[in-house]
Amino acid sequence: MGSLAARGSENSRTSDGGASRKCPQGLGYRGEGSRLRTRQEMSYKSPEKVLLDVLVTATAVTSVVGTRIFPLLAPASSALPFVTWRRTGIERTQTLGSPHGVPRVSVDYTVVAASYNQAREAADAMRRTLDGYGGTVDNTVVEQVSLENEVDDFVTLAGSDQPPSYSVTQSYDIWWRE
């Protein structure tokens, strides 16, 4: 499984045949014009927004990563550690007459940090915050969140002369009411 790395990810082979992670220069989450959008400007209804709000208000998480939690790509100027997230799938169960109304969304969160211990600390704080969570934020109901998988890895940040950074990717399933 490839790691969703900081600032996007592309897997490539080095000239010596070893696997390495190369990440293209990322621009962050861009809205209108060229400015970065904030979480308050994300007005759509989704379970990802609920979990973003849960993470940025959890002291255990923000004490490690602050509010540096980004959809898909982290801005190139982001300090370590930070978290990126991406939706990896959705399953809508059908009944005889219509959709069930409680889809399961799969989301990957990737922590990127300068040290393995810092990556683990952030990932463990996220697990304690999200695994088993259920609640309502801004009229969006999340029934349950379940951690399904976790992978340790490394990434080479785009435009960086630094050694590879450590990463932990967590895969969650989220059941929510549309």
Short mmCIF file of N, CA and C in Angstrom, two decimals:
data_model
loop_
_atom_site.label_atom_id
_atom_site.label_comp_id
_atom_site.label_asym_id
_atom_site.label_seq_id
_atom_site.Cartn_x
_atom_site.Cartn_y
_atom_site.Cartn_z
N MET A 1 0.85 -1.17 0.00
CA MET A 1 0.00 0.00 0.00
C MET A 1 0.89 1.22 0.00
N GLY A 2 0.71 2.13 -0.92
CA GLY A 2 1.50 3.34 -0.98
C GLY A 2 1.07 4.32 0.08
N SER A 3 1.98 5.08 0.56
CA SER A 3 1.69 6.06 1.58
C SER A 3 1.21 7.36 0.95
N LEU A 4 0.15 7.92 1.49
CA LEU A 4 -0.25 9.26 1.08
C LEU A 4 0.69 10.20 1.79
N ALA A 5 1.64 10.71 1.07
CA ALA A 5 2.71 11.46 1.68
C ALA A 5 2.40 12.93 1.72
N ALA A 6 3.22 13.62 2.44
CA ALA A 6 3.12 15.06 2.51
C ALA A 6 3.22 15.65 1.13
N ARG A 7 2.37 16.60 0.87
CA ARG A 7 2.41 17.33 -0.39
C ARG A 7 2.15 16.42 -1.58
N GLY A 8 1.32 15.38 -1.40
CA GLY A 8 1.01 14.45 -2.49
C GLY A 8 1.99 13.30 -2.46
N SER A 9 1.76 12.27 -3.26
CA SER A 9 2.74 11.19 -3.27
C SER A 9 2.84 10.55 -4.64
N GLU A 10 4.02 10.14 -4.95
CA GLU A 10 4.29 9.34 -6.13
C GLU A 10 5.35 8.33 -5.74
N ASN A 11 5.12 7.07 -6.02
CA ASN A 11 6.13 6.06 -5.75
C ASN A 11 7.04 5.96 -6.95
N SER A 12 8.32 5.85 -6.72
CA SER A 12 9.27 5.69 -7.82
C SER A 12 10.41 4.81 -7.35
N ARG A 13 11.18 4.32 -8.29
CA ARG A 13 12.36 3.51 -7.99
C ARG A 13 13.60 4.37 -8.12
N THR A 14 14.51 4.18 -7.20
CA THR A 14 15.78 4.89 -7.29
C THR A 14 16.68 4.14 -8.26
N SER A 15 17.76 4.79 -8.66
CA SER A 15 18.66 4.15 -9.62
C SER A 15 19.29 2.89 -9.06
N ASP A 16 19.34 2.76 -7.74
CA ASP A 16 19.92 1.56 -7.15
C ASP A 16 18.88 0.45 -6.97
N GLY A 17 17.66 0.68 -7.47
CA GLY A 17 16.63 -0.35 -7.40
C GLY A 17 15.84 -0.36 -6.11
N GLY A 18 16.20 0.45 -5.13
CA GLY A 18 15.47 0.49 -3.87
C GLY A 18 14.23 1.36 -3.99
N ALA A 19 13.22 1.02 -3.23
CA ALA A 19 11.99 1.82 -3.27
C ALA A 19 12.20 3.10 -2.48
N SER A 20 11.74 4.20 -3.03
CA SER A 20 11.74 5.46 -2.30
C SER A 20 10.45 6.18 -2.58
N ARG A 21 10.12 7.13 -1.75
CA ARG A 21 8.91 7.91 -1.92
C ARG A 21 9.30 9.29 -2.41
N LYS A 22 8.79 9.69 -3.55
CA LYS A 22 9.03 11.02 -4.08
C LYS A 22 7.72 11.77 -4.02
N CYS A 23 7.74 12.99 -3.57
CA CYS A 23 6.53 13.78 -3.43
C CYS A 23 6.64 15.04 -4.25
N PRO A 24 5.72 15.29 -5.19
CA PRO A 24 5.77 16.51 -5.97
C PRO A 24 5.47 17.73 -5.10
N GLN A 25 5.88 18.87 -5.56
CA GLN A 25 5.62 20.11 -4.83
C GLN A 25 4.12 20.30 -4.69
N GLY A 26 3.63 20.47 -3.48
CA GLY A 26 2.19 20.62 -3.26
C GLY A 26 1.82 22.07 -3.04
N LEU A 27 0.59 22.37 -3.34
CA LEU A 27 0.11 23.73 -3.20
C LEU A 27 -0.90 23.87 -2.08
N GLY A 28 -1.27 22.77 -1.44
CA GLY A 28 -2.27 22.84 -0.39
C GLY A 28 -3.67 22.80 -0.96
N TYR A 29 -4.65 23.01 -0.11
CA TYR A 29 -6.04 22.99 -0.51
C TYR A 29 -6.42 24.37 -0.98
N ARG A 30 -6.59 24.54 -2.27
CA ARG A 30 -6.84 25.85 -2.85
C ARG A 30 -8.32 26.00 -3.19
N GLY A 31 -8.85 27.13 -2.81
CA GLY A 31 -10.22 27.46 -3.18
C GLY A 31 -10.20 28.46 -4.30
N GLU A 32 -11.05 29.45 -4.22
CA GLU A 32 -11.10 30.50 -5.24
C GLU A 32 -9.79 31.27 -5.22
N GLY A 33 -9.33 31.67 -6.38
CA GLY A 33 -8.07 32.40 -6.45
C GLY A 33 -6.92 31.51 -6.05
N SER A 34 -5.93 32.09 -5.39
CA SER A 34 -4.76 31.29 -5.04
C SER A 34 -4.56 31.14 -3.55
N ARG A 35 -5.50 31.61 -2.74
CA ARG A 35 -5.28 31.51 -1.30
C ARG A 35 -5.74 30.15 -0.77
N LEU A 36 -5.10 29.72 0.30
CA LEU A 36 -5.47 28.46 0.93
C LEU A 36 -6.80 28.62 1.65
N ARG A 37 -7.64 27.59 1.57
CA ARG A 37 -8.92 27.63 2.26
C ARG A 37 -8.74 27.11 3.68
N THR A 38 -9.48 27.68 4.62
CA THR A 38 -9.44 27.23 6.01
C THR A 38 -10.55 26.22 6.24
N ARG A 39 -10.48 25.51 7.38
CA ARG A 39 -11.50 24.52 7.66
C ARG A 39 -12.87 25.17 7.84
N GLN A 40 -12.94 26.43 8.31
CA GLN A 40 -14.20 27.11 8.48
C GLN A 40 -14.87 27.37 7.13
N GLU A 41 -14.10 27.46 6.07
CA GLU A 41 -14.65 27.72 4.75
C GLU A 41 -15.13 26.45 4.05
N MET A 42 -14.89 25.30 4.65
CA MET A 42 -15.32 24.03 4.05
C MET A 42 -16.78 23.82 4.43
N SER A 43 -17.72 24.30 3.61
CA SER A 43 -19.12 24.34 3.98
C SER A 43 -19.91 23.10 3.57
N TYR A 44 -19.32 22.18 2.86
CA TYR A 44 -20.04 20.98 2.45
C TYR A 44 -20.31 20.07 3.65
N LYS A 45 -21.30 19.19 3.51
CA LYS A 45 -21.64 18.24 4.57
C LYS A 45 -20.93 16.93 4.29
N SER A 46 -20.07 16.51 5.20
CA SER A 46 -19.34 15.26 5.00
C SER A 46 -18.80 14.75 6.33
N PRO A 47 -18.57 13.44 6.41
CA PRO A 47 -17.97 12.90 7.64
C PRO A 47 -16.53 13.37 7.83
N GLU A 48 -15.82 13.65 6.74
CA GLU A 48 -14.45 14.14 6.86
C GLU A 48 -14.41 15.47 7.60
N LYS A 49 -15.36 16.35 7.32
CA LYS A 49 -15.40 17.64 8.00
C LYS A 49 -15.68 17.45 9.49
N VAL A 50 -16.57 16.52 9.82
CA VAL A 50 -16.85 16.23 11.23
C VAL A 50 -15.57 15.79 11.93
N LEU A 51 -14.85 14.83 11.32
CA LEU A 51 -13.63 14.33 11.97
C LEU A 51 -12.53 15.39 12.01
N LEU A 52 -12.47 16.26 11.01
CA LEU A 52 -11.53 17.37 11.07
C LEU A 52 -11.83 18.25 12.27
N ASP A 53 -13.10 18.59 12.48
CA ASP A 53 -13.47 19.40 13.64
C ASP A 53 -13.14 18.68 14.95
N VAL A 54 -13.36 17.37 14.99
CA VAL A 54 -13.04 16.59 16.19
C VAL A 54 -11.53 16.62 16.45
N LEU A 55 -10.73 16.43 15.41
CA LEU A 55 -9.27 16.40 15.58
C LEU A 55 -8.71 17.75 16.01
N VAL A 56 -9.17 18.85 15.40
CA VAL A 56 -8.58 20.15 15.74
C VAL A 56 -9.08 20.69 17.07
N THR A 57 -10.05 20.02 17.69
CA THR A 57 -10.47 20.41 19.03
C THR A 57 -10.01 19.42 20.10
N ALA A 58 -9.27 18.39 19.70
CA ALA A 58 -8.74 17.40 20.64
C ALA A 58 -7.35 17.83 21.10
N THR A 59 -7.22 18.16 22.36
CA THR A 59 -5.96 18.63 22.91
C THR A 59 -4.83 17.63 22.69
N ALA A 60 -5.12 16.34 22.81
CA ALA A 60 -4.08 15.32 22.62
C ALA A 60 -3.49 15.37 21.22
N VAL A 61 -4.31 15.70 20.23
CA VAL A 61 -3.85 15.79 18.84
C VAL A 61 -3.16 17.13 18.60
N THR A 62 -3.80 18.22 18.99
CA THR A 62 -3.24 19.55 18.70
C THR A 62 -1.96 19.82 19.48
N SER A 63 -1.75 19.12 20.60
CA SER A 63 -0.49 19.32 21.33
C SER A 63 0.70 18.78 20.53
N VAL A 64 0.44 17.90 19.57
CA VAL A 64 1.51 17.34 18.74
C VAL A 64 1.57 18.00 17.37
N VAL A 65 0.43 18.10 16.67
CA VAL A 65 0.43 18.62 15.29
C VAL A 65 -0.18 20.01 15.16
N GLY A 66 -0.65 20.59 16.24
CA GLY A 66 -1.32 21.88 16.13
C GLY A 66 -2.59 21.70 15.31
N THR A 67 -2.86 22.63 14.43
CA THR A 67 -4.02 22.50 13.53
C THR A 67 -3.57 22.21 12.11
N ARG A 68 -2.36 21.67 11.96
CA ARG A 68 -1.81 21.36 10.64
C ARG A 68 -2.37 20.02 10.14
N ILE A 69 -3.66 20.05 9.76
CA ILE A 69 -4.36 18.88 9.24
C ILE A 69 -5.00 19.32 7.93
N PHE A 70 -4.58 18.69 6.82
CA PHE A 70 -4.92 19.18 5.49
C PHE A 70 -5.57 18.09 4.63
N PRO A 71 -6.55 18.48 3.78
CA PRO A 71 -7.07 17.51 2.82
C PRO A 71 -6.09 17.30 1.68
N LEU A 72 -5.73 16.08 1.42
CA LEU A 72 -4.88 15.64 0.31
C LEU A 72 -3.44 16.13 0.35
N LEU A 73 -3.22 17.43 0.35
CA LEU A 73 -1.87 18.00 0.24
C LEU A 73 -1.61 18.99 1.36
N ALA A 74 -0.41 18.96 1.88
CA ALA A 74 0.00 19.97 2.85
C ALA A 74 0.71 21.09 2.10
N PRO A 75 0.51 22.33 2.51
CA PRO A 75 1.26 23.42 1.88
C PRO A 75 2.76 23.17 2.00
N ALA A 76 3.51 23.58 1.00
CA ALA A 76 4.96 23.36 0.99
C ALA A 76 5.64 24.00 2.20
N SER A 77 5.03 25.03 2.76
CA SER A 77 5.64 25.74 3.88
C SER A 77 5.28 25.13 5.24
N SER A 78 4.51 24.04 5.27
CA SER A 78 4.08 23.45 6.54
C SER A 78 5.24 22.90 7.33
N ALA A 79 5.23 23.22 8.62
CA ALA A 79 6.22 22.67 9.54
C ALA A 79 5.82 21.24 9.90
N LEU A 80 6.80 20.43 10.26
CA LEU A 80 6.53 19.09 10.76
C LEU A 80 6.24 19.15 12.24
N PRO A 81 5.42 18.30 12.76
CA PRO A 81 4.61 17.29 12.09
C PRO A 81 3.31 17.89 11.55
N PHE A 82 2.72 17.18 10.58
CA PHE A 82 1.40 17.55 10.08
C PHE A 82 0.67 16.28 9.66
N VAL A 83 -0.61 16.45 9.33
CA VAL A 83 -1.46 15.33 8.93
C VAL A 83 -2.14 15.68 7.62
N THR A 84 -2.20 14.71 6.70
CA THR A 84 -3.03 14.85 5.51
C THR A 84 -4.10 13.77 5.54
N TRP A 85 -5.22 14.03 4.91
CA TRP A 85 -6.27 13.02 4.84
C TRP A 85 -6.86 12.98 3.44
N ARG A 86 -7.38 11.80 3.08
CA ARG A 86 -8.03 11.64 1.78
C ARG A 86 -9.08 10.55 1.85
N ARG A 87 -10.17 10.76 1.13
CA ARG A 87 -11.22 9.75 1.02
C ARG A 87 -10.73 8.68 0.05
N THR A 88 -10.81 7.43 0.47
CA THR A 88 -10.34 6.34 -0.39
C THR A 88 -11.47 5.48 -0.94
N GLY A 89 -12.69 5.69 -0.45
CA GLY A 89 -13.81 4.91 -0.97
C GLY A 89 -15.09 5.21 -0.24
N ILE A 90 -16.20 4.77 -0.84
CA ILE A 90 -17.51 4.89 -0.21
C ILE A 90 -18.36 3.71 -0.64
N GLU A 91 -19.13 3.18 0.28
CA GLU A 91 -20.03 2.08 -0.01
C GLU A 91 -21.42 2.46 0.47
N ARG A 92 -22.37 2.45 -0.46
CA ARG A 92 -23.76 2.76 -0.13
C ARG A 92 -24.57 1.46 -0.24
N THR A 93 -25.10 1.01 0.88
CA THR A 93 -25.90 -0.21 0.91
C THR A 93 -27.30 0.10 0.40
N GLN A 94 -27.81 -0.76 -0.48
CA GLN A 94 -29.15 -0.60 -1.03
C GLN A 94 -30.13 -1.53 -0.32
N THR A 95 -31.35 -1.04 -0.11
CA THR A 95 -32.44 -1.90 0.36
C THR A 95 -33.34 -2.16 -0.84
N LEU A 96 -34.46 -2.84 -0.63
CA LEU A 96 -35.36 -3.14 -1.75
C LEU A 96 -35.88 -1.87 -2.41
N GLY A 97 -36.15 -0.84 -1.65
CA GLY A 97 -36.78 0.35 -2.21
C GLY A 97 -35.86 1.52 -2.46
N SER A 98 -34.75 1.61 -1.73
CA SER A 98 -33.90 2.79 -1.85
C SER A 98 -32.58 2.56 -1.12
N PRO A 99 -31.68 3.54 -1.22
CA PRO A 99 -30.44 3.43 -0.45
C PRO A 99 -30.74 3.42 1.05
N HIS A 100 -29.91 2.75 1.80
CA HIS A 100 -30.07 2.62 3.25
C HIS A 100 -29.95 3.95 3.97
N GLY A 101 -29.13 4.87 3.45
CA GLY A 101 -28.98 6.20 4.06
C GLY A 101 -27.84 6.32 5.04
N VAL A 102 -27.11 5.23 5.28
CA VAL A 102 -25.95 5.27 6.18
C VAL A 102 -24.76 4.68 5.42
N PRO A 103 -24.14 5.48 4.54
CA PRO A 103 -23.00 4.96 3.79
C PRO A 103 -21.77 4.78 4.67
N ARG A 104 -20.86 3.93 4.20
CA ARG A 104 -19.57 3.75 4.86
C ARG A 104 -18.52 4.42 3.99
N VAL A 105 -17.85 5.41 4.57
CA VAL A 105 -16.79 6.14 3.88
C VAL A 105 -15.46 5.68 4.45
N SER A 106 -14.50 5.41 3.58
CA SER A 106 -13.14 5.05 4.02
C SER A 106 -12.23 6.25 3.82
N VAL A 107 -11.48 6.58 4.87
CA VAL A 107 -10.60 7.75 4.85
C VAL A 107 -9.24 7.34 5.41
N ASP A 108 -8.17 7.77 4.74
CA ASP A 108 -6.80 7.57 5.23
C ASP A 108 -6.28 8.88 5.80
N TYR A 109 -5.70 8.80 6.99
CA TYR A 109 -5.00 9.93 7.61
C TYR A 109 -3.53 9.57 7.67
N THR A 110 -2.66 10.46 7.18
CA THR A 110 -1.22 10.21 7.23
C THR A 110 -0.54 11.28 8.07
N VAL A 111 0.14 10.84 9.12
CA VAL A 111 0.95 11.72 9.96
C VAL A 111 2.36 11.72 9.38
N VAL A 112 2.94 12.90 9.19
CA VAL A 112 4.32 13.03 8.72
C VAL A 112 5.08 13.81 9.79
N ALA A 113 6.21 13.26 10.24
CA ALA A 113 6.97 13.88 11.33
C ALA A 113 8.47 13.69 11.12
N ALA A 114 9.25 14.48 11.84
CA ALA A 114 10.71 14.42 11.74
C ALA A 114 11.29 13.19 12.44
N SER A 115 10.57 12.65 13.43
CA SER A 115 11.06 11.47 14.14
C SER A 115 9.96 10.41 14.20
N TYR A 116 10.39 9.17 14.34
CA TYR A 116 9.43 8.08 14.44
C TYR A 116 8.57 8.24 15.69
N ASN A 117 9.20 8.61 16.81
CA ASN A 117 8.45 8.77 18.06
C ASN A 117 7.37 9.84 17.94
N GLN A 118 7.69 10.94 17.26
CA GLN A 118 6.72 12.01 17.08
C GLN A 118 5.57 11.54 16.18
N ALA A 119 5.87 10.80 15.13
CA ALA A 119 4.83 10.26 14.25
C ALA A 119 3.92 9.30 15.02
N ARG A 120 4.52 8.43 15.84
CA ARG A 120 3.74 7.48 16.64
C ARG A 120 2.88 8.22 17.66
N GLU A 121 3.46 9.24 18.32
CA GLU A 121 2.71 10.00 19.32
C GLU A 121 1.46 10.63 18.70
N ALA A 122 1.62 11.25 17.54
CA ALA A 122 0.48 11.87 16.86
C ALA A 122 -0.53 10.82 16.42
N ALA A 123 -0.05 9.72 15.84
CA ALA A 123 -0.95 8.65 15.37
C ALA A 123 -1.72 8.04 16.54
N ASP A 124 -1.05 7.82 17.66
CA ASP A 124 -1.73 7.25 18.82
C ASP A 124 -2.78 8.21 19.37
N ALA A 125 -2.48 9.51 19.38
CA ALA A 125 -3.46 10.51 19.83
C ALA A 125 -4.67 10.52 18.89
N MET A 126 -4.42 10.41 17.60
CA MET A 126 -5.53 10.37 16.64
C MET A 126 -6.37 9.11 16.83
N ARG A 127 -5.73 7.97 17.04
CA ARG A 127 -6.46 6.72 17.26
C ARG A 127 -7.35 6.82 18.49
N ARG A 128 -6.79 7.33 19.60
CA ARG A 128 -7.57 7.47 20.82
C ARG A 128 -8.75 8.43 20.63
N THR A 129 -8.59 9.42 19.76
CA THR A 129 -9.64 10.40 19.52
C THR A 129 -10.71 9.88 18.56
N LEU A 130 -10.30 9.20 17.49
CA LEU A 130 -11.24 8.83 16.43
C LEU A 130 -11.84 7.43 16.54
N ASP A 131 -11.05 6.45 16.96
CA ASP A 131 -11.54 5.06 16.97
C ASP A 131 -12.69 4.92 17.96
N GLY A 132 -13.86 4.56 17.45
CA GLY A 132 -15.05 4.43 18.29
C GLY A 132 -15.88 5.70 18.40
N TYR A 133 -15.42 6.79 17.78
CA TYR A 133 -16.14 8.07 17.86
C TYR A 133 -17.51 7.95 17.20
N GLY A 134 -18.47 8.64 17.76
CA GLY A 134 -19.79 8.84 17.17
C GLY A 134 -20.31 10.15 17.72
N GLY A 135 -20.92 10.96 16.86
CA GLY A 135 -21.44 12.23 17.32
C GLY A 135 -21.95 13.08 16.18
N THR A 136 -22.40 14.28 16.53
CA THR A 136 -22.97 15.21 15.56
C THR A 136 -22.21 16.52 15.60
N VAL A 137 -21.82 17.03 14.44
CA VAL A 137 -21.19 18.34 14.30
C VAL A 137 -21.88 19.03 13.14
N ASP A 138 -22.37 20.26 13.36
CA ASP A 138 -23.03 21.04 12.31
C ASP A 138 -24.09 20.22 11.57
N ASN A 139 -24.95 19.54 12.31
CA ASN A 139 -26.05 18.74 11.76
C ASN A 139 -25.60 17.57 10.89
N THR A 140 -24.35 17.17 10.98
CA THR A 140 -23.88 15.97 10.29
C THR A 140 -23.67 14.89 11.34
N VAL A 141 -24.38 13.77 11.19
CA VAL A 141 -24.34 12.70 12.17
C VAL A 141 -23.37 11.62 11.73
N VAL A 142 -22.37 11.36 12.56
CA VAL A 142 -21.45 10.24 12.36
C VAL A 142 -21.87 9.16 13.36
N GLU A 143 -22.27 8.00 12.83
CA GLU A 143 -22.72 6.91 13.69
C GLU A 143 -21.56 6.25 14.40
N GLN A 144 -20.50 5.91 13.65
CA GLN A 144 -19.36 5.23 14.25
C GLN A 144 -18.13 5.37 13.35
N VAL A 145 -16.97 5.43 14.01
CA VAL A 145 -15.68 5.45 13.32
C VAL A 145 -14.89 4.25 13.81
N SER A 146 -14.26 3.55 12.87
CA SER A 146 -13.50 2.35 13.23
C SER A 146 -12.15 2.35 12.53
N LEU A 147 -11.07 2.24 13.31
CA LEU A 147 -9.73 2.12 12.74
C LEU A 147 -9.59 0.71 12.16
N GLU A 148 -9.30 0.62 10.87
CA GLU A 148 -9.23 -0.67 10.19
C GLU A 148 -7.80 -1.13 9.92
N ASN A 149 -6.86 -0.17 9.76
CA ASN A 149 -5.48 -0.56 9.44
C ASN A 149 -4.55 0.61 9.78
N GLU A 150 -3.29 0.27 10.01
CA GLU A 150 -2.27 1.28 10.31
C GLU A 150 -0.94 0.80 9.74
N VAL A 151 -0.23 1.69 9.04
CA VAL A 151 1.03 1.33 8.39
C VAL A 151 2.09 2.39 8.69
N ASP A 152 3.27 1.96 9.12
CA ASP A 152 4.42 2.86 9.30
C ASP A 152 5.18 2.91 7.98
N ASP A 153 5.73 4.09 7.66
CA ASP A 153 6.43 4.25 6.38
C ASP A 153 7.37 5.44 6.50
N PHE A 154 7.92 5.87 5.37
CA PHE A 154 8.73 7.08 5.30
C PHE A 154 8.42 7.79 4.00
N VAL A 155 8.67 9.09 3.97
CA VAL A 155 8.46 9.89 2.77
C VAL A 155 9.61 10.87 2.62
N THR A 156 9.92 11.21 1.39
CA THR A 156 10.87 12.27 1.10
C THR A 156 10.04 13.47 0.66
N LEU A 157 10.12 14.55 1.39
CA LEU A 157 9.31 15.72 1.09
C LEU A 157 9.83 16.45 -0.13
N ALA A 158 8.92 16.89 -0.98
CA ALA A 158 9.29 17.60 -2.20
C ALA A 158 10.02 18.89 -1.87
N GLY A 159 11.06 19.17 -2.62
CA GLY A 159 11.81 20.40 -2.43
C GLY A 159 12.64 20.44 -1.16
N SER A 160 12.84 19.30 -0.54
CA SER A 160 13.57 19.26 0.72
C SER A 160 14.91 18.55 0.55
N ASP A 161 15.93 19.12 1.16
CA ASP A 161 17.24 18.47 1.18
C ASP A 161 17.42 17.66 2.46
N GLN A 162 16.35 17.57 3.25
CA GLN A 162 16.38 16.85 4.51
C GLN A 162 16.28 15.35 4.27
N PRO A 163 16.69 14.55 5.25
CA PRO A 163 16.51 13.10 5.13
C PRO A 163 15.02 12.77 5.11
N PRO A 164 14.67 11.55 4.74
CA PRO A 164 13.25 11.17 4.71
C PRO A 164 12.58 11.41 6.06
N SER A 165 11.30 11.73 6.00
CA SER A 165 10.48 11.92 7.20
C SER A 165 9.74 10.62 7.49
N TYR A 166 9.33 10.46 8.72
CA TYR A 166 8.59 9.28 9.14
C TYR A 166 7.10 9.52 8.95
N SER A 167 6.37 8.46 8.61
CA SER A 167 4.92 8.61 8.45
C SER A 167 4.19 7.40 9.03
N VAL A 168 2.98 7.66 9.47
CA VAL A 168 2.06 6.62 9.90
C VAL A 168 0.74 6.90 9.19
N THR A 169 0.25 5.91 8.45
CA THR A 169 -1.03 6.06 7.76
C THR A 169 -2.06 5.18 8.46
N GLN A 170 -3.17 5.80 8.84
CA GLN A 170 -4.26 5.09 9.48
C GLN A 170 -5.46 5.09 8.54
N SER A 171 -6.08 3.93 8.38
CA SER A 171 -7.27 3.79 7.53
C SER A 171 -8.49 3.59 8.42
N TYR A 172 -9.46 4.49 8.27
CA TYR A 172 -10.68 4.46 9.07
C TYR A 172 -11.89 4.21 8.19
N ASP A 173 -12.87 3.49 8.73
CA ASP A 173 -14.20 3.39 8.13
C ASP A 173 -15.13 4.25 8.97
N ILE A 174 -15.97 5.03 8.29
CA ILE A 174 -16.87 5.97 8.95
C ILE A 174 -18.28 5.72 8.45
N TRP A 175 -19.20 5.43 9.37
CA TRP A 175 -20.61 5.29 9.02
C TRP A 175 -21.30 6.59 9.42
N TRP A 176 -21.99 7.21 8.46
CA TRP A 176 -22.62 8.51 8.73
C TRP A 176 -23.98 8.60 8.04
N ARG A 177 -24.81 9.53 8.51
CA ARG A 177 -26.15 9.73 7.94
C ARG A 177 -26.10 10.85 6.92
N GLU A 178 -26.51 10.51 5.68
CA GLU A 178 -26.52 11.52 4.62
C GLU A 178 -27.69 12.48 4.80
#
